[in-house]
Structure formats: structure tokens, C-alpha cells
Amino acid sequence: MMASERAEIDSAAALWLERMRGPVQDSAIAASFDAWIAEDPRHVESYALMASLWQSEGFAQAACATRAGNDNGGDHEDGEGGPRARANRRWFGLVAGLAALAAVVPLAQGLFAPTHTYEAPWGTTREIVLADGSHIQLSGGSRLSVRLTPWSREADLEKGEAFFDVAHEALRGFAVEAKGARVEVLGTAFDIDVLAGGRREVRVYRGLVEVAGESGAWRLPAGTGLVLEGAHVRSLEGIGGDRPGWLDGWFDAQDTRLDRLIERLNRTARIPVVLDDPQLGELRVTGRFEMDSPQEIVETLAAIHDLSWSREEGRYRIGRQ
């Protein structure tokens, strides 16, 4: 490949790197980037090199030197020393610096990184530490797939609930797909719950996330959340603490359907709970429940709604009187 062609690819990679550094990307830009990165294997290689160089000490020193050199001009708007000209020289200087450093910095690892799948059996929880330093807690009955590349961090929560404490990076964001909803961040802590019937709940405990669903997109700061169920969307407020209660064995029900409370309980309970009549799942309950004590919860639910309960065949059964 000719030097001019390599320089052109490296320049384009550096431009894409700058665009993709934002916390949330416009869908059109993301689609254009995907098309560019898949167009030529050399694009993948160049972008990975730019990504690895962006946070390197050598690049930081080169950027400082370039900035110092370009700031020694006049202040004329359109002259060679004006702000616009200095900005252009600074940018092309940084691109050139990246391209020069590319010759001596090893290719970023994981260009064709595999997808890793994690599961937590019913009645248990599982902690995962990713290579980037992010921590994930999976609730029982959950399944999560993760793929880390030099330019992206992508996860897919296929079912269950997961709490994400994402390591902040200047370059790569972190995106989670959850049954048609997409949550995107740079570095933050949030919880996603995928429930039966297509219901998804997102709660933010630190930072800012963007949630995109069937009917729009929303930005959620810490202390807020969102419930998505088909085209219906409902906001959640007053989310306190720095982590969800289920990590400490508690669940706070607020006018919660009985079947959804039991679904959450069964994720960690070693003895499952079933309803004899599915219509009982429409009953509502409010309160704070200790998920490590399923029999106490069953007794409480039965008392609240005048139901009967029994333990048989390795499970708790709730039915009508």
C-alpha cells in the first residue's frame, strides 16, 4: 500500500475516533461508522491503532507539543495566525502525530474479539469483572453476552436482571441491548431488568444514560429510571442509594403486580414460588421484602390478599382460600 493511501486511511480513522468519543452517538453516524469499518480490513487495523494511541503517554506529549507550537501565532480571524487557522493546524498536527506513532505502538489486542456469554442459575447471583474493569452483577436466571473491541463495548441482556458498574473510558462507550431497548453510557452505574411479557426497567444510580426504545429516546440522570412495556413508557423517580436493593437481598415493591414480585423472588430463592391461578398475578402489593426469606414473603402475601399457601413438591404454592 502506498504511503499516501496509508496516510489517507489513518486520517479518516483519526476523524472517526474523534466523532465516536461522544457518550451517545446519532444513529446515522453510527451506521456510517459501521459501514466504514467493515469496508476494508485496513480500516479496522488503523482505527484500532488510533484508539490505542489516543490514551498513550506518547500521544499526550505530542499533543502538548503541537498545541504549544500552534498557539504562538497572532489573533487575526482569517490570517495564518488566526484562531481558525490555528485550530486547523492543531487538528492536522494531531492526526499526523497519531499516524507517526502508529508505526511504533503495537496493534490493539482483540480486533476480532469473541463474544462471551455469562449465566447465573436460578437461586444464585454471579459477579463478573470485564477486561476493562467494569463490574456486572447477574441475578438468578439471567443470561448476558458481552463483546469488547478496541472501539466498542457491547452487551446483550437476553433475560433476567443485571447491575452494571461501568469503568469510565474517554474513547469507548458501553451499550446494552435489552429486548429492543438500548442503554448507552460512558462510565456510570445502572440496573436493567428484563421481565416476562417484554417489560424492561432501567434504573440509574450514578452518571447519565440514554435509553432508546420503540417509541423514542430518553436521557436519564442518577436517581431516575424508566419502565418500557411495548409502546408504553413510564418514568421512575426517587431512586436512592448507589446500587439496587436486590444485591443486598431486598426488593422494594411499589404497587407491584404479584406475579412480578414472585418472578423476582424466584431468581434468588432456592425454593420456587408458584401461583395456582395465573389471575392472582394481577393482585398488587406494596412493601419492602427480604428476598432471602421466601416463606415469610409467601405468608405475608397470603395474609394481605386472604389467600392460602402450602409447601409441597419442593415449592411454595399460593392459591385461593
XYZ file of C-alpha atoms in Angstrom:
321
model
C 0.000 0.000 0.000
C 1.332 3.441 -0.966
C 2.278 5.884 1.781
C -0.330 8.384 0.583
C -3.066 5.736 0.791
C -1.997 4.755 4.297
C -1.976 8.415 5.339
C -5.495 8.858 3.957
C -6.797 5.836 5.883
C -5.062 6.947 9.088
C -6.500 10.442 8.708
C -10.021 9.036 8.256
C -9.541 6.751 11.268
C -8.462 9.687 13.417
C -11.525 11.668 12.323
C -13.817 8.753 13.165
C -12.073 8.396 16.512
C -12.927 11.979 17.382
C -16.560 11.529 16.342
C -17.027 8.297 18.276
C -15.660 9.704 21.523
C -19.055 11.195 22.432
C -21.127 9.433 25.144
C -24.085 8.808 22.815
C -23.925 8.550 19.039
C -26.505 9.617 16.498
C -27.885 6.536 14.732
C -26.929 7.880 11.293
C -23.335 8.493 12.401
C -23.153 5.053 13.975
C -24.435 3.447 10.774
C -21.885 5.356 8.694
C -19.113 4.283 11.024
C -20.183 0.638 10.847
C -20.139 0.840 7.043
C -16.690 2.449 7.010
C -15.148 -0.007 9.493
C -16.498 -3.006 7.529
C -15.411 -1.641 4.163
C -11.755 -2.619 4.406
C -9.723 -4.667 6.934
C -7.186 -1.859 6.874
C -9.823 0.448 8.351
C -10.148 -1.895 11.334
C -6.401 -2.001 11.792
C -5.954 1.763 11.509
C -8.844 2.572 13.855
C -7.522 0.128 16.443
C -4.107 1.771 16.245
C -5.625 5.235 16.654
C -7.651 4.003 19.625
C -4.609 2.548 21.363
C -2.586 5.684 20.675
C -5.241 8.145 21.823
C -4.674 7.426 25.503
C -0.954 6.683 25.268
C 1.638 8.813 27.051
C 3.429 9.449 23.770
C 0.330 10.954 22.213
C -0.304 13.160 25.255
C 3.217 14.559 24.951
C 2.838 15.057 21.186
C -0.483 16.837 21.678
C 1.026 19.203 24.235
C 3.945 19.976 21.930
C 1.632 20.559 18.958
C -0.644 22.818 20.987
C 2.290 24.862 22.264
C 3.709 25.285 18.774
C 0.432 26.297 17.157
C -0.543 28.771 19.859
C 2.409 31.043 19.067
C 0.555 32.986 16.358
C -1.492 36.168 16.093
C -5.179 36.580 16.734
C -6.425 37.565 13.265
C -9.656 35.755 12.380
C -8.746 34.738 8.833
C -4.966 35.097 8.810
C -2.430 32.345 9.100
C -2.138 33.009 12.807
C -5.862 33.420 13.479
C -7.903 31.118 15.735
C -9.438 29.219 12.823
C -6.086 28.609 11.165
C -4.524 27.571 14.458
C -7.379 25.139 15.099
C -6.917 23.571 11.656
C -3.160 23.242 12.129
C -3.659 21.796 15.602
C -6.093 19.163 14.319
C -3.976 18.091 11.362
C -0.949 18.097 13.608
C -2.664 15.708 15.997
C -3.707 13.444 13.117
C -0.127 13.438 11.850
C 1.110 12.685 15.345
C -1.222 9.722 15.614
C -0.123 8.390 12.252
C 3.552 8.739 13.171
C 3.083 6.999 16.498
C 1.202 4.155 14.797
C 4.486 2.805 13.457
C 5.859 2.094 16.915
C 2.800 1.182 19.031
C 1.632 -2.474 18.955
C -1.718 -3.243 17.351
C -4.510 -3.196 19.922
C -5.455 -6.623 21.175
C -8.832 -8.110 20.416
C -9.522 -6.860 16.898
C -11.756 -9.846 16.381
C -12.722 -10.295 19.993
C -15.111 -13.182 20.704
C -18.488 -12.821 22.364
C -18.530 -14.114 25.937
C -21.801 -15.365 27.435
C -22.464 -15.417 31.174
C -25.347 -17.056 33.033
C -26.485 -17.161 36.644
C -28.521 -20.250 37.601
C -31.835 -19.788 39.370
C -31.394 -19.265 43.088
C -27.936 -17.687 42.754
C -26.209 -14.447 41.806
C -22.994 -14.056 39.828
C -20.357 -11.335 39.737
C -18.445 -10.644 36.512
C -15.368 -8.454 36.101
C -14.682 -7.496 32.489
C -11.262 -6.851 30.996
C -11.919 -3.088 31.008
C -12.516 -3.099 34.777
C -16.318 -2.899 34.599
C -18.227 -4.915 37.215
C -21.509 -6.693 36.485
C -23.808 -8.480 38.925
C -26.237 -11.011 37.459
C -29.392 -12.055 39.245
C -30.551 -15.679 39.164
C -31.968 -16.879 35.856
C -30.125 -14.174 33.900
C -28.164 -14.501 30.673
C -25.770 -11.849 29.343
C -23.462 -11.700 26.315
C -20.535 -9.256 26.139
C -18.117 -8.304 23.352
C -15.237 -5.864 23.826
C -13.359 -4.457 20.831
C -10.783 -1.659 20.581
C -13.578 0.756 19.610
C -16.674 -0.506 21.404
C -18.126 -2.302 24.423
C -21.387 -4.097 23.638
C -23.604 -6.275 25.834
C -26.909 -8.071 25.323
C -29.088 -8.860 28.331
C -31.193 -11.692 26.948
C -33.152 -12.285 30.154
C -33.107 -11.543 33.861
C -31.572 -8.616 35.709
C -28.070 -7.145 35.761
C -26.418 -4.283 37.608
C -23.639 -2.577 35.637
C -20.865 -0.533 37.237
C -19.109 0.639 34.081
C -15.465 1.714 34.055
C -15.102 5.171 32.527
C -13.120 5.455 29.321
C -12.507 8.531 27.208
C -12.842 6.552 23.963
C -15.244 3.631 24.266
C -18.816 3.913 25.391
C -20.756 0.973 26.823
C -24.059 -0.135 25.278
C -26.530 -2.775 26.456
C -29.323 -4.247 24.368
C -32.330 -5.455 26.355
C -35.116 -6.905 24.225
C -35.450 -3.932 21.889
C -34.304 -1.256 24.341
C -30.766 0.116 24.108
C -28.930 1.733 27.021
C -25.745 3.707 26.255
C -23.224 5.225 28.670
C -19.571 6.169 29.091
C -18.997 5.422 32.772
C -21.830 5.021 35.241
C -23.809 2.563 37.372
C -27.244 1.362 36.327
C -29.590 -1.620 36.572
C -31.601 -3.287 33.792
C -34.402 -5.740 34.473
C -35.941 -7.794 31.648
C -39.278 -9.189 32.825
C -41.856 -11.509 31.353
C -44.137 -10.043 28.721
C -41.492 -7.742 27.248
C -41.364 -5.343 30.196
C -37.966 -3.660 30.759
C -36.976 -1.480 33.691
C -33.894 0.759 33.813
C -32.649 2.476 36.988
C -29.671 4.823 37.129
C -27.555 5.052 40.278
C -24.614 7.122 39.013
C -23.866 9.167 35.913
C -26.104 9.590 32.873
C -27.503 7.066 30.409
C -29.543 7.247 27.232
C -32.336 4.720 26.706
C -33.723 4.174 23.224
C -36.910 2.168 22.731
C -39.721 1.594 20.281
C -41.328 4.990 20.903
C -38.356 7.312 21.411
C -35.181 8.036 23.358
C -34.667 9.455 26.845
C -31.701 10.678 28.875
C -31.781 9.556 32.495
C -29.644 11.139 35.243
C -28.829 9.375 38.511
C -31.826 8.849 40.775
C -34.283 8.261 37.928
C -35.423 5.356 35.808
C -37.767 4.195 33.101
C -40.254 1.382 32.553
C -40.791 0.303 28.929
C -43.581 -2.073 28.010
C -44.220 -2.120 24.286
C -45.053 1.437 23.241
C -45.916 2.420 26.823
C -43.288 4.314 28.832
C -43.369 5.362 32.488
C -40.803 7.377 34.438
C -39.362 6.295 37.769
C -38.262 8.857 40.356
C -36.683 8.842 43.795
C -34.222 6.010 43.172
C -31.795 6.280 46.086
C -28.522 4.669 47.055
C -25.646 3.634 44.859
C -26.875 0.126 43.957
C -30.157 -1.790 43.633
C -31.636 -3.410 46.709
C -31.613 -6.928 45.251
C -27.822 -7.025 45.570
C -28.328 -6.859 49.340
C -31.258 -9.279 49.355
C -34.135 -6.764 49.378
C -36.894 -5.767 46.987
C -38.973 -2.597 47.334
C -42.417 -3.153 45.818
C -44.451 -0.077 44.889
C -47.885 -1.101 43.715
C -46.164 -4.069 42.074
C -48.074 -6.920 40.472
C -47.914 -10.143 42.465
C -46.578 -12.182 39.547
C -43.709 -9.719 39.040
C -42.760 -9.855 42.699
C -42.739 -13.658 42.534
C -40.687 -13.580 39.318
C -38.032 -11.533 41.108
C -38.213 -13.723 44.201
C -37.679 -16.901 42.177
C -34.433 -15.546 40.714
C -32.646 -15.970 44.031
C -34.914 -18.260 46.082
C -33.730 -21.866 46.328
C -37.353 -22.972 46.722
C -39.542 -21.505 43.941
C -42.975 -19.971 44.423
C -45.876 -20.678 42.050
C -49.415 -19.352 41.719
C -52.194 -21.926 41.375
C -54.275 -19.398 39.438
C -52.476 -17.068 36.955
C -55.124 -14.398 37.580
C -53.750 -13.984 41.100
C -50.718 -12.397 39.473
C -52.754 -9.257 38.805
C -53.068 -8.521 42.528
C -50.976 -5.581 43.736
C -48.594 -5.319 46.658
C -46.516 -2.577 48.289
C -43.769 -3.092 50.840
C -40.130 -3.998 51.437
C -39.409 -7.707 51.198
C -36.348 -9.666 52.297
C -35.744 -11.960 49.349
C -33.721 -14.439 51.404
C -36.864 -15.362 53.366
C -39.291 -16.740 50.755
C -41.593 -18.446 53.271
C -42.095 -15.196 55.164
C -42.932 -13.451 51.896
C -45.413 -16.179 50.974
C -47.076 -15.905 54.394
C -47.253 -12.107 54.080
C -48.760 -12.207 50.592
C -51.342 -14.746 51.677
C -52.319 -12.611 54.660
C -52.557 -9.385 52.636
C -54.877 -10.837 49.993
C -56.631 -13.534 52.060
C -55.028 -16.389 50.119
C -53.915 -19.875 51.088
C -50.393 -21.257 50.792
C -48.629 -24.603 51.178
C -45.249 -26.179 50.635
C -45.258 -29.298 48.532
C -43.166 -30.998 45.854
C -40.211 -28.730 46.519
C -42.067 -25.445 46.009
C -44.380 -22.970 47.712
C -47.866 -22.779 46.261
C -50.211 -19.805 46.627
C -53.893 -20.243 45.864
C -57.354 -19.014 46.727
C -58.933 -19.825 50.063
